[in-house]
Amino acid sequence: MPDLLPPFDAHRVFVAPWTTDLPTYGWMTLMAFLVTTACGLVGNYLILRRMALVGDAISHSVLPGLAVAFLISGKLTLPAMLAGALGAGLITTFLIEFLHTRSRIKADAAIGITFCSLFALGVVLINVFASKVHLDAECVLYGELSHLALAEHSLGMPVPVLVMGGVALIVVVLIVLFYKELLITSFDALLAGSQGFAPGKMHLALMASLSIVIVAAFESVGAILVIAMLILPGATAQLLSTRLPICLVLSVLHAAVSAIGGLHLSLILGCPMAAAVVVAGTLLFGVAWAISWMRQRARTIVSDIHAVVS
Amino acid sequence: MNPPALELHDLTVSYAKKPVLYGVDVQVPQGALVGIIGPNGAGKSTMIRAIMGLTPLSGGWVRIFGESFEKNRQRVGYVPQREQVDWDFPVNVMDVVLMGRYGRRGWLRRVTKEDKKIAEESLDKVGMLPFRNRQIANLSGGQQQRVFLARALAQQSDLYLMDEPFAGVDATTERAIMTLLQDLQSQGKTILVVHHDLTTAKEYFDHLLLLNMRLIAFGKTQDAFTVEQLQKTYGGRLTILSDVAAKAAKGEAMP
Amino acid sequence: MRFPKTVVLPVIWLLLTNAAHAARIGDLTETSITEQALRFFTFSDPSLRLALLGCILLGLNCGLLGGFVVVRRMSLVGDTLSHAVLPGVALGFLWNHTKDPLAILIGATLVGCLSMLTVSAITRTTRLKEDAAMGLVLSSFYAIGICLIGMIQRLPSGNKSGIDKFLFGQAAAMNGHDITLMAVTSGLTLLFVTFGYRGLLTLSFHRAFGESLGLPMGFLHHAMMLLISFAVVTAMQAVGVVLVSAMLIIPPATACLLTDRLHRVLILSAIIGIATAVFGAFFSFLGSNLPTGPFMVLAGSLVFTMTFLFSPKQGWLTRLWRQQTQKCRIERENTLKAMYHLAERYGFREEGITLLELANTRREPLEQIRQRSDDLIRQKLATLTEDGSMLHFTPEGWRKASAIVRNHRLWELYLTNIMQYGADHVHDDAEKIEHVLGEDTVRQLERRLDFPQTDPHGKAIPGARDIHAAIAKPNLGKPTGY
């Protein structure tokens, strides 16, 4: 189907984004990298704590948070968005907990009920009152990195990039500062509790940072692709390394490669860049999976040889 | 006179609205090596968790060396059940043992060279030093248990609470653990071990704590380890007590 | 943060702006809402009739299958499946460049199966856990789908495809073919659930047991997964990709709160599913271009919330209210007990108990005691003398008071004699237990304790004879039996 793909032009796809179109694509790639880095770093801990689907839930429920923040404050300023997302994230965490401790609803169903309901609420709020919101429900689903070209600039860069950069920086700083606390509460919550490291509070703090990361990433990648940004880097890294610090570094690397790969992929395929970044990230995951599989094979073969030799 | 290493008074715990422990009174003298014995679901692990404030009490209190647990946190070392953690977690043996030092360092402080030295010494004591850089998934069950013990040693505590350290380990590890426990005891440490093997209980421990929802007996092994007490411990559920207590916890009337 | 509406992908955006500019509920005048409502209820509109039929089938299908999904704790499998089929929808569309429901169903089902296989492959061959695997597959497949849709939207045929309707759902967009397909898949589900009920019950409760019996557990599981993907794909047009999993979770979860037998869960969940689907369609019909899915899900969440709060057995508020009633009863019983103690102190010779004494024993201000005595009088457990200073038991009150005291003393005796607790431990415990001991347990205790006469503190335990004695002699605050 020739008309499905735009005509391939090596210059347009590989050279122009880094030369003539750099002002547009440069920011978009940087943004994709920052989003994936921040999400991926937090996501590492989500995967380790088996909370990947809680991340899924919060990414959906940020939407009503934004809608309500807009309805109350009248416009989507940065503080209003952060407050809305934070509130939504904590309410989601609380509701899931409440539903499955106070009734016979199991945890998985509690997650499903909570985020579906909140997401539906968000969509309805936006649809009913949206004529004035610059937040279309569809943007939630695709995300649009290309809006960046039209964003206001401040300090020489588009405001969303600045915000995302700040959030990513904060995430890195927090992980460096609280590395020990995060490690022990994720690995062995009981020991952490007995040593006074308040696993419950760490959990809430993690959920709060997760909500903030998600809301910052929201407009660029949408509610569903952000789940990929949360899980893909960490999952890829954890297939390749068995040390947490290395995993964290690898997820940043994964973010960089998938951002650049996504840029070119989106130009080749002519599809939305946010989705292309995820597809590139998925390809990287596939490669990592193949590597780890081959390593396992190699190890069994080596041990077989050992067995035969001895 | 020394305060008891551990004192429980009327300790009562309800778990998901069902009482699991009921009015436990114990005073464990310092330097005792105590085996906690009881059938499945007798509340052994719950008691350990309740001592460390990890499970809310519905009644009674706990004293560690005469003080509340919060004050004496650092004097308590903990060995959780092996199944409790994810052994696929991306950390190596050394990382796990170092976690035993986190409590001493407190919030926001990094571990120091000294901590690393202590961790290495602890690993050496359990014979796991050669494995220090091994990913924890690539250890046998017994080795994993020894890593947990090394972590507890690194806590340098005076009272150790161990939840089934002998579960699913090989004979070598079992002997190594026993030697270690006796070694600790000779240094004057107090150790409580949840244990499920009645055949070895008598030779391993100098005190026994028989538990089945309530305290059946506590005392020197030769006094507590009697047929009568064991029958009481393993003699099935205490029907009236558990029924009624469950209703009471739910706050519901019986028909 | 603004989104001016000129973008790189003009076609998508055109569609989006169309949607954004479409009439909202707020823009409609009152009359048009009522008109719309009227149109809805008179079924005058043929496309409406189709949409409604579709919603009923959808609610039935998802409700039935969802029952198993929730009971088997696979709620998030539905979520994964519904996101992951998106590339299949796009591929199905590419098959012949129209929205051919059959092609889309086949494409989506194939991709759905592929996604489930990927999840199990990841969990089997790597250290990643199931939740991470599901999240990963869900979002990556979804991204591929978005890429494909982005590409399709640039095609001349994709422009008007209405493929974007798959994201949030539009019941009105369903045509006769869609409905036929839905009817077929719902019929299959109905047959499957009816004839395979026993097998499915075993599968849900204990798969290994079913296998040991030689039941075809693997076949049933896979058939069910296939039907779930059918349900997800056919429902997608009306509910949308993102929210279709809600139709698999919310109605059955609501049903689970109401009953605890699987077949009742299934029936109830199908009914709730149909009701929420129809409600959702109705609300979205009120505005002219509102998406159906979110309204359906909100209707479902509303039903769920009400059930969660008020369900007669499990409801949270119901339980809170019951606990409150319980607390009042306990307070009342404590007052009765205090009265009994006072009467006992005077050797049961006094005419009644003064409020002042009662206040002293219970260590409460007189005002509060007055309230308590009012409560007793309302419950016909006691009467007050005319000057308002003395309380007398009614026969019923006397019966209750002695029962409570008996419970307390029996329990203390049980704890000290049989359980060998120290006598100083048992009082607080008995304070709680006395209110919950039933007659059966009391008989059991009495037998166990060999019908004791006195408690550990040497006080008499009222026996059954004493308790019922008062009833034979009405008019009595003074049980002369003592």
PDB file of C-alpha atoms in Angstrom, chain C residues 202-298:
ATOM      1  CA  THR C 202     -14.767 -25.173  38.387  1.00  0.00           C
ATOM      2  CA  LEU C 203     -12.361 -23.180  36.255  1.00  0.00           C
ATOM      3  CA  SER C 204     -13.043 -20.023  38.225  1.00  0.00           C
ATOM      4  CA  PHE C 205     -12.895 -21.645  41.612  1.00  0.00           C
ATOM      5  CA  HIS C 206     -10.043 -24.095  41.308  1.00  0.00           C
ATOM      6  CA  ARG C 207      -8.519 -24.801  37.946  1.00  0.00           C
ATOM      7  CA  ALA C 208      -6.129 -27.525  39.080  1.00  0.00           C
ATOM      8  CA  PHE C 209      -9.011 -29.424  40.667  1.00  0.00           C
ATOM      9  CA  GLY C 210     -10.947 -29.283  37.402  1.00  0.00           C
ATOM     10  CA  GLU C 211      -7.914 -30.595  35.561  1.00  0.00           C
ATOM     11  CA  SER C 212      -7.607 -33.466  38.009  1.00  0.00           C
ATOM     12  CA  LEU C 213     -11.201 -34.374  37.220  1.00  0.00           C
ATOM     13  CA  GLY C 214     -10.312 -34.459  33.540  1.00  0.00           C
ATOM     14  CA  LEU C 215     -12.476 -31.461  32.656  1.00  0.00           C
ATOM     15  CA  PRO C 216     -11.257 -29.514  29.616  1.00  0.00           C
ATOM     16  CA  MET C 217      -9.995 -26.551  31.616  1.00  0.00           C
ATOM     17  CA  GLY C 218      -7.535 -25.365  28.984  1.00  0.00           C
ATOM     18  CA  PHE C 219     -10.207 -25.403  26.293  1.00  0.00           C
ATOM     19  CA  LEU C 220     -12.703 -23.530  28.473  1.00  0.00           C
ATOM     20  CA  HIS C 221     -10.101 -20.929  29.409  1.00  0.00           C
ATOM     21  CA  HIS C 222      -9.103 -20.253  25.841  1.00  0.00           C
ATOM     22  CA  ALA C 223     -12.676 -20.255  24.602  1.00  0.00           C
ATOM     23  CA  MET C 224     -13.501 -17.725  27.270  1.00  0.00           C
ATOM     24  CA  MET C 225     -10.563 -15.523  26.327  1.00  0.00           C
ATOM     25  CA  LEU C 226     -11.713 -15.670  22.716  1.00  0.00           C
ATOM     26  CA  LEU C 227     -15.243 -14.685  23.681  1.00  0.00           C
ATOM     27  CA  ILE C 228     -13.889 -11.869  25.844  1.00  0.00           C
ATOM     28  CA  SER C 229     -11.966 -10.486  22.908  1.00  0.00           C
ATOM     29  CA  PHE C 230     -15.097 -10.783  20.754  1.00  0.00           C
ATOM     30  CA  ALA C 231     -17.030  -8.912  23.405  1.00  0.00           C
ATOM     31  CA  VAL C 232     -14.384  -6.218  23.710  1.00  0.00           C
ATOM     32  CA  VAL C 233     -14.140  -5.707  19.970  1.00  0.00           C
ATOM     33  CA  THR C 234     -17.869  -5.572  19.308  1.00  0.00           C
ATOM     34  CA  ALA C 235     -18.481  -3.326  22.286  1.00  0.00           C
ATOM     35  CA  MET C 236     -15.711  -0.984  21.298  1.00  0.00           C
ATOM     36  CA  GLN C 237     -17.816   0.971  18.805  1.00  0.00           C
ATOM     37  CA  ALA C 238     -20.304   1.877  21.441  1.00  0.00           C
ATOM     38  CA  VAL C 239     -18.045   2.307  24.472  1.00  0.00           C
ATOM     39  CA  GLY C 240     -14.646   3.037  23.015  1.00  0.00           C
ATOM     40  CA  VAL C 241     -11.294   1.327  23.416  1.00  0.00           C
ATOM     41  CA  VAL C 242     -10.338   3.027  26.631  1.00  0.00           C
ATOM     42  CA  LEU C 243     -13.452   2.356  28.606  1.00  0.00           C
ATOM     43  CA  VAL C 244     -14.684  -0.963  27.292  1.00  0.00           C
ATOM     44  CA  SER C 245     -12.921  -2.786  30.107  1.00  0.00           C
ATOM     45  CA  ALA C 246     -15.138  -0.902  32.547  1.00  0.00           C
ATOM     46  CA  MET C 247     -18.142  -2.759  31.136  1.00  0.00           C
ATOM     47  CA  LEU C 248     -16.359  -5.990  31.987  1.00  0.00           C
ATOM     48  CA  ILE C 249     -15.563  -4.919  35.540  1.00  0.00           C
ATOM     49  CA  ILE C 250     -18.133  -2.547  36.991  1.00  0.00           C
ATOM     50  CA  PRO C 251     -21.425  -4.465  36.503  1.00  0.00           C
ATOM     51  CA  PRO C 252     -20.057  -7.778  37.824  1.00  0.00           C
ATOM     52  CA  ALA C 253     -18.253  -6.067  40.715  1.00  0.00           C
ATOM     53  CA  THR C 254     -21.568  -4.469  41.658  1.00  0.00           C
ATOM     54  CA  ALA C 255     -23.267  -7.841  41.411  1.00  0.00           C
ATOM     55  CA  CYS C 256     -20.586  -9.378  43.652  1.00  0.00           C
ATOM     56  CA  LEU C 257     -21.488  -6.870  46.347  1.00  0.00           C
ATOM     57  CA  LEU C 258     -25.111  -7.937  46.206  1.00  0.00           C
ATOM     58  CA  THR C 259     -24.894 -11.707  46.143  1.00  0.00           C
ATOM     59  CA  ASP C 260     -22.383 -14.461  46.619  1.00  0.00           C
ATOM     60  CA  ARG C 261     -23.525 -17.243  44.354  1.00  0.00           C
ATOM     61  CA  LEU C 262     -21.904 -17.299  40.946  1.00  0.00           C
ATOM     62  CA  HIS C 263     -25.054 -17.872  38.912  1.00  0.00           C
ATOM     63  CA  ARG C 264     -26.779 -14.970  40.666  1.00  0.00           C
ATOM     64  CA  VAL C 265     -23.705 -12.820  40.085  1.00  0.00           C
ATOM     65  CA  LEU C 266     -23.915 -13.601  36.386  1.00  0.00           C
ATOM     66  CA  ILE C 267     -27.624 -12.843  36.076  1.00  0.00           C
ATOM     67  CA  LEU C 268     -27.415  -9.667  38.131  1.00  0.00           C
ATOM     68  CA  SER C 269     -24.337  -8.483  36.322  1.00  0.00           C
ATOM     69  CA  ALA C 270     -26.014  -9.013  32.944  1.00  0.00           C
ATOM     70  CA  ILE C 271     -29.019  -6.987  34.146  1.00  0.00           C
ATOM     71  CA  ILE C 272     -26.836  -4.213  35.555  1.00  0.00           C
ATOM     72  CA  GLY C 273     -24.763  -4.271  32.377  1.00  0.00           C
ATOM     73  CA  ILE C 274     -27.834  -3.791  30.203  1.00  0.00           C
ATOM     74  CA  ALA C 275     -29.185  -1.047  32.449  1.00  0.00           C
ATOM     75  CA  THR C 276     -25.943   0.941  32.491  1.00  0.00           C
ATOM     76  CA  ALA C 277     -25.497   0.581  28.743  1.00  0.00           C
ATOM     77  CA  VAL C 278     -28.996   1.856  28.077  1.00  0.00           C
ATOM     78  CA  PHE C 279     -28.611   4.730  30.546  1.00  0.00           C
ATOM     79  CA  GLY C 280     -25.312   5.701  28.975  1.00  0.00           C
ATOM     80  CA  ALA C 281     -26.873   5.708  25.544  1.00  0.00           C
ATOM     81  CA  PHE C 282     -29.734   7.832  26.827  1.00  0.00           C
ATOM     82  CA  PHE C 283     -27.530  10.499  28.394  1.00  0.00           C
ATOM     83  CA  SER C 284     -25.203  10.748  25.434  1.00  0.00           C
ATOM     84  CA  PHE C 285     -28.267  10.971  23.201  1.00  0.00           C
ATOM     85  CA  LEU C 286     -29.368  14.112  24.991  1.00  0.00           C
ATOM     86  CA  GLY C 287     -26.523  16.024  23.427  1.00  0.00           C
ATOM     87  CA  SER C 288     -26.066  15.631  19.745  1.00  0.00           C
ATOM     88  CA  ASN C 289     -22.491  14.489  19.485  1.00  0.00           C
ATOM     89  CA  LEU C 290     -21.542  13.277  22.933  1.00  0.00           C
ATOM     90  CA  PRO C 291     -19.485  10.099  23.209  1.00  0.00           C
ATOM     91  CA  THR C 292     -21.447   7.158  24.589  1.00  0.00           C
ATOM     92  CA  GLY C 293     -18.734   5.301  26.457  1.00  0.00           C
ATOM     93  CA  PRO C 294     -17.950   7.729  29.268  1.00  0.00           C
ATOM     94  CA  PHE C 295     -21.649   8.161  30.028  1.00  0.00           C
ATOM     95  CA  MET C 296     -22.163   4.420  30.192  1.00  0.00           C
ATOM     96  CA  VAL C 297     -19.224   4.041  32.529  1.00  0.00           C
ATOM     97  CA  LEU C 298     -20.420   6.892  34.713  1.00  0.00           C
TER      98      LEU C 298
END
